[in-house]
Short mmCIF file of C-alpha atoms in Angstrom, two decimals:
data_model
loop_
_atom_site.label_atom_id
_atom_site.label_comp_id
_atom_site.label_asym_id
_atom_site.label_seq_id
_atom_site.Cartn_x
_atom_site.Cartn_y
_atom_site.Cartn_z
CA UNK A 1 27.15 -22.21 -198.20
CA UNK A 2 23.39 -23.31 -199.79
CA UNK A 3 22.61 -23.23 -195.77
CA UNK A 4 23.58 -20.52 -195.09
CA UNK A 5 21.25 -19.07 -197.88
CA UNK A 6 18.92 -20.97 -196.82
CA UNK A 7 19.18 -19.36 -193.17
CA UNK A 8 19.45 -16.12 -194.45
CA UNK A 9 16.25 -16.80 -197.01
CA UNK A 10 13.95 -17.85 -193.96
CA UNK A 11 15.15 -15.53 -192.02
CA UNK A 12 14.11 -12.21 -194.57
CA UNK A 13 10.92 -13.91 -195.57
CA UNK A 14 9.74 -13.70 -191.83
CA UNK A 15 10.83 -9.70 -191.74
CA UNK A 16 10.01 -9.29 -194.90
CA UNK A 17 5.91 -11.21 -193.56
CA UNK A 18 5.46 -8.25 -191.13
CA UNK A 19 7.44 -5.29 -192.80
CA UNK A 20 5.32 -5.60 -196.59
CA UNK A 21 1.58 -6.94 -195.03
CA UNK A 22 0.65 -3.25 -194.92
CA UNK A 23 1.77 -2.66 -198.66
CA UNK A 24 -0.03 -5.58 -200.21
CA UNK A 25 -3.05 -4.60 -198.24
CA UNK A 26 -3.34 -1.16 -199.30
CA UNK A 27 -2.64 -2.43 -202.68
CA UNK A 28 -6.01 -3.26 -205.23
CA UNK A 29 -7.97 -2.54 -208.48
CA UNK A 30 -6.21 -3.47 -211.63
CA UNK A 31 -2.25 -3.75 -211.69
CA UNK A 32 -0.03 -2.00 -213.93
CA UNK A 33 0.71 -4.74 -216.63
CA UNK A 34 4.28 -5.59 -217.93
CA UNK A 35 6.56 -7.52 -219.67
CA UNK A 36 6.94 -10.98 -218.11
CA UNK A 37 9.51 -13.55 -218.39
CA UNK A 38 12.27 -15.44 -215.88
CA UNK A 39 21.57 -27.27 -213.61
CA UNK A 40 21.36 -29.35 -215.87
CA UNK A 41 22.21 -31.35 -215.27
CA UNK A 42 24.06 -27.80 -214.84
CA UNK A 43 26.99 -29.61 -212.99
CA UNK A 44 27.93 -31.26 -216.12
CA UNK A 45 26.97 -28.57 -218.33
CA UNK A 46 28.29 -25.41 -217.11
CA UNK A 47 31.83 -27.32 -216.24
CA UNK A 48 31.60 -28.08 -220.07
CA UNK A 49 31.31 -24.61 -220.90
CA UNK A 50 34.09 -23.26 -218.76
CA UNK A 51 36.34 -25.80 -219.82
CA UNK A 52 35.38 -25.50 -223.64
CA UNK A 53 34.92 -22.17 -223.40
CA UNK A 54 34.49 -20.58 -226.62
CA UNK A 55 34.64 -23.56 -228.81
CA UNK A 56 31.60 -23.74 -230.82
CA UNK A 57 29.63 -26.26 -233.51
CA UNK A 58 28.13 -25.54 -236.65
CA UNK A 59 28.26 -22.65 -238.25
CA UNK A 60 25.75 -20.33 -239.96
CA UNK A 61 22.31 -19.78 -237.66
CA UNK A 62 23.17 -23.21 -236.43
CA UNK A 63 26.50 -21.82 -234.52
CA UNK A 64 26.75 -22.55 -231.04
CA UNK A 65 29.24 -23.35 -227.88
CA UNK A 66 29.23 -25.10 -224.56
CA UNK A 67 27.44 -22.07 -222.77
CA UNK A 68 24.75 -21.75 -225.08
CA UNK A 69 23.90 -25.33 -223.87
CA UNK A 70 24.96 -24.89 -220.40
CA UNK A 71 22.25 -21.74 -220.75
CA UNK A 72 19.44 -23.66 -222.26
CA UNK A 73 19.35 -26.97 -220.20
CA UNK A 74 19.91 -25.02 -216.87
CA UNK A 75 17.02 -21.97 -217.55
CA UNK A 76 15.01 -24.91 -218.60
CA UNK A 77 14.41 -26.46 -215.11
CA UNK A 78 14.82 -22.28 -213.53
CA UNK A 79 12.12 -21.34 -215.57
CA UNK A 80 10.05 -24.65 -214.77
CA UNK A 81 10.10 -23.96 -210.93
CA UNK A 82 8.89 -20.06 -211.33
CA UNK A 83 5.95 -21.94 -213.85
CA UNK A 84 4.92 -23.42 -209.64
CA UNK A 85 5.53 -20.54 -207.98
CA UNK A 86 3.13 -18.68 -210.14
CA UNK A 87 0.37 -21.58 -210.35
CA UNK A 88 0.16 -21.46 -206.65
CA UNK A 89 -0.97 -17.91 -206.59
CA UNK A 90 -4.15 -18.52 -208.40
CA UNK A 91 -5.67 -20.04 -205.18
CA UNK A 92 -3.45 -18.65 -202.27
CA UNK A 93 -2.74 -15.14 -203.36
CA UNK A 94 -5.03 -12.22 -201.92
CA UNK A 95 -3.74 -9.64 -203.98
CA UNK A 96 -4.92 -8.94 -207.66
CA UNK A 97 -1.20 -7.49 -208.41
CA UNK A 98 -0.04 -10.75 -207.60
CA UNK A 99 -1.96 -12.63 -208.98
CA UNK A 100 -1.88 -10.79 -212.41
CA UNK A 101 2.17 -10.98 -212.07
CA UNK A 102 2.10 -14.39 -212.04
CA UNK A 103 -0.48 -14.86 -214.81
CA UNK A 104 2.42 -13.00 -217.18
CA UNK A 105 5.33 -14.85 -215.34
CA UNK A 106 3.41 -18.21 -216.66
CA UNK A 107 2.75 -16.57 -220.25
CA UNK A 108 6.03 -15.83 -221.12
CA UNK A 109 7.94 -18.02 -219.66
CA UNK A 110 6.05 -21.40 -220.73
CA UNK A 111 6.94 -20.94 -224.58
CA UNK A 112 10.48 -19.96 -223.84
CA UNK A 113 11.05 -23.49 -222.20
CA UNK A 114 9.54 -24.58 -225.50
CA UNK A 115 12.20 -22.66 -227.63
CA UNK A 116 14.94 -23.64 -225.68
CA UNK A 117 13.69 -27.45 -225.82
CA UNK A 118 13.94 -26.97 -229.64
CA UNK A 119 17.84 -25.74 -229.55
CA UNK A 120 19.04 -28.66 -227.29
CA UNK A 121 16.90 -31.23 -229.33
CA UNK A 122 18.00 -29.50 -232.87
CA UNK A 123 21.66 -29.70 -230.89
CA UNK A 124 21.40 -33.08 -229.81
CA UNK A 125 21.70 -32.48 -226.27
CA UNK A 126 20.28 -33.82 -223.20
CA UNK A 127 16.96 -32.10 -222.37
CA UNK A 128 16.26 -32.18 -218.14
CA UNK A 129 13.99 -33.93 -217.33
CA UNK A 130 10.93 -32.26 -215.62
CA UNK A 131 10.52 -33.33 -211.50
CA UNK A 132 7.54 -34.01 -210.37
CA UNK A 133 5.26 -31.61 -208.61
CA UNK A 134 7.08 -29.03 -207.18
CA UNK A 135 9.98 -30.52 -205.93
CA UNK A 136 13.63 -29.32 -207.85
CA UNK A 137 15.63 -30.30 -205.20
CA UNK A 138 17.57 -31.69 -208.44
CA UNK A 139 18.75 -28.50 -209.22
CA UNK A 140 19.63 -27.05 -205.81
CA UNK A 141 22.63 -24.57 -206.14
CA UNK A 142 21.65 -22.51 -209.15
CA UNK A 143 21.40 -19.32 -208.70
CA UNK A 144 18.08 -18.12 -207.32
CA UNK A 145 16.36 -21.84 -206.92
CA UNK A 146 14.07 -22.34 -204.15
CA UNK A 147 14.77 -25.57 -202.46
CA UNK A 148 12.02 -28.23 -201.24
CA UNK A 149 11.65 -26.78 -197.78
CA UNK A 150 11.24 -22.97 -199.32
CA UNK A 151 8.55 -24.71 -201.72
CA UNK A 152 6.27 -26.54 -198.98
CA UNK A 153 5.88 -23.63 -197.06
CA UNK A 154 5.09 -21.79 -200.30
CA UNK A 155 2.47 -24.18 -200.63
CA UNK A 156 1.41 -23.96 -196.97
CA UNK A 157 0.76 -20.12 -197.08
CA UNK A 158 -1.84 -18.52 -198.38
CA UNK A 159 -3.51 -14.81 -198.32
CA UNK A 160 -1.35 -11.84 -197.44
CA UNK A 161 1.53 -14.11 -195.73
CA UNK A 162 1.61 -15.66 -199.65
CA UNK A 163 2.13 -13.05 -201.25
CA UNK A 164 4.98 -11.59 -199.48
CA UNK A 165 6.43 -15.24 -199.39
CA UNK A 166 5.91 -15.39 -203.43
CA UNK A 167 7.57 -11.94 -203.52
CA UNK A 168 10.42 -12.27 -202.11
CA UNK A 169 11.33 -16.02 -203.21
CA UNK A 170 10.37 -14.46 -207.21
CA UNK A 171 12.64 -11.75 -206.78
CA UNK A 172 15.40 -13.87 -205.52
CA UNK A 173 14.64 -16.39 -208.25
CA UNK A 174 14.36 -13.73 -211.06
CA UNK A 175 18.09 -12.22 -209.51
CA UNK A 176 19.04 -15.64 -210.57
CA UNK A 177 18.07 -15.72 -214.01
CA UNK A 178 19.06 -12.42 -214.84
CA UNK A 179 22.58 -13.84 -213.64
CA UNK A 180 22.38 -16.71 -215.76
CA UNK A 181 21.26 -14.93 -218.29
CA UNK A 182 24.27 -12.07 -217.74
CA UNK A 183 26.30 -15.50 -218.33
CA UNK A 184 25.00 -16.29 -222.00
CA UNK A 185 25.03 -12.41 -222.85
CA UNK A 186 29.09 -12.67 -222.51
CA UNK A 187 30.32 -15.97 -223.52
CA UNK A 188 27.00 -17.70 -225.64
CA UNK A 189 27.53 -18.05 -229.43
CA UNK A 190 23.97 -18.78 -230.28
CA UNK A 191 22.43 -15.36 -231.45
CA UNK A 192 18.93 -16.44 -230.58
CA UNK A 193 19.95 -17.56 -227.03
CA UNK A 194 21.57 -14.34 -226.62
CA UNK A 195 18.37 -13.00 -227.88
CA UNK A 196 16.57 -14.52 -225.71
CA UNK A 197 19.29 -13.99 -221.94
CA UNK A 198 18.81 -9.95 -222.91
CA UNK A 199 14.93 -10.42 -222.81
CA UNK A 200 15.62 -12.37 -219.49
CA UNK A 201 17.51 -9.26 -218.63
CA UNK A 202 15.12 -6.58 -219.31
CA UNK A 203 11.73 -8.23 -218.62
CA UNK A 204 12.79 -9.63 -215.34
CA UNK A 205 14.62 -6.31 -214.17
CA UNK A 206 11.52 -4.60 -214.62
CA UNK A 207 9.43 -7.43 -212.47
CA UNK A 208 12.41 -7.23 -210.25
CA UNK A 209 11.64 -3.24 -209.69
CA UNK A 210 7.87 -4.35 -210.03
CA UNK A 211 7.74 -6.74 -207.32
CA UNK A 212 9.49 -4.45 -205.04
CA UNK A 213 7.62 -1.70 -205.06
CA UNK A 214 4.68 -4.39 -203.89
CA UNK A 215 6.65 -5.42 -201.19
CA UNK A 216 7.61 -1.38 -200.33
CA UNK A 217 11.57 -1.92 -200.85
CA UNK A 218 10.82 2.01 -203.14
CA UNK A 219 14.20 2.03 -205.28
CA UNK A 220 15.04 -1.54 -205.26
CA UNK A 221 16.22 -2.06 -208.72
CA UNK A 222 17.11 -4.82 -210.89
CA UNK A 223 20.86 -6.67 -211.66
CA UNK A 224 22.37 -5.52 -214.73
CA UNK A 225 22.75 -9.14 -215.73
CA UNK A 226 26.80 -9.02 -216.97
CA UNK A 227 29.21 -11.74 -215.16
#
């Protein structure tokens, strides 16, 4: 199945190369600002969740289940690859949208991988481990993650064939997190991690529609992020 994706990825990114060039080039000046945001060992976690389901620990602000863990440890390493996706636009990326996209991509989502670090430590859970560079090919299989091939030729690109390639792999990888996210909305316990999947929601709906719009899919708009 995760080759077939893969197939189908490559496959739009090189329509997707020749269809948006002329969008991104008649794009420039100052973009239009936003709100920015977007495994775990998620084989062990999320088949904790669904099989303890609702249970839950602590109680108070303290109270949380198996899918508010599942939640943090996998949007941990999700969030960590679209940190490298937006790093390599500061050098590669010819377009000043772009490049201001993934200068608020990077702001918000840096300090969320710090709160979440805090619930699974407070929790006394297993934090993932970060991989080095840009390979994840840890986490293959959640939804949205770019595997190692999708990342070198990220890497590779540069200039207007970039920043379709960043486009479409961020909107792909932000449909992921919103469906993660979607996830902790209707079965997490932990109110601030449900806090925190509905500003995954809204924030990366609205890049979602954002990013779009750049690549001149007009109407493309985001999940509604419910399972």
């Amino acid at each position: 199945m995760n080759s077939i994706r893969t197939r189908t990825r490559r496959t739009a990114l090189v329509a997707a190369t020749a269809a948006a060039a002329f969008v991104l080039a008649a794009c420039g000046g100052d973009g239009d600002g936003g709100s920015g945001h977007e495994g775990s060992p998620h084989g062990s976690a999320s088949t904790r969740a669904e099989a303890d389901g609702g249970a839950g620990n602590e109680t108070g602000e303290d109270a949380h289940n198996a899918q508010d863990v599942a939640f943090a440890q996998g949007m941990i390493p999700h969030h960590r690859q679209a940190l490298d996706m937006a790093r390599l636009a500061g050098d590669r990326s010819a377009s000043p949208e772009v490049k201001d996209l993934a200068a608020r991509i990077e702001k918000a989502q840096d300090p969320e991988i710090t709160t979440m670090t805090g619930w699974l430590t407070a929790w006394g859970e297993d934090v993932p481990e970060a991989m080095s560079g840009t390979d994840h090919s840890g986490h293959a299989g959640m939804p949205g993650m770019m595997d190692g091939a999708d990342m070198a030729k990220l890497e590779r690109a540069s200039g207007r064939a970039f920043d379709t390639m960043f486009l479409t792999m961020m909107v792909e990888h932000h449909e992921g997190a919103v469906e993660m996210a979607g996830t902790e909305k209707a079965k997490g316990r932990h109110a601030p991690a449900k806090a925190l999947a509905e500003d995954v929601v809204t924030a990366q709906n609205a890049e979602i529609t954002e990013m779009n719009k750049l690549l001149g899919k007009e109407g493309k708009e985001g999940k509604e992020g419910r399972d």
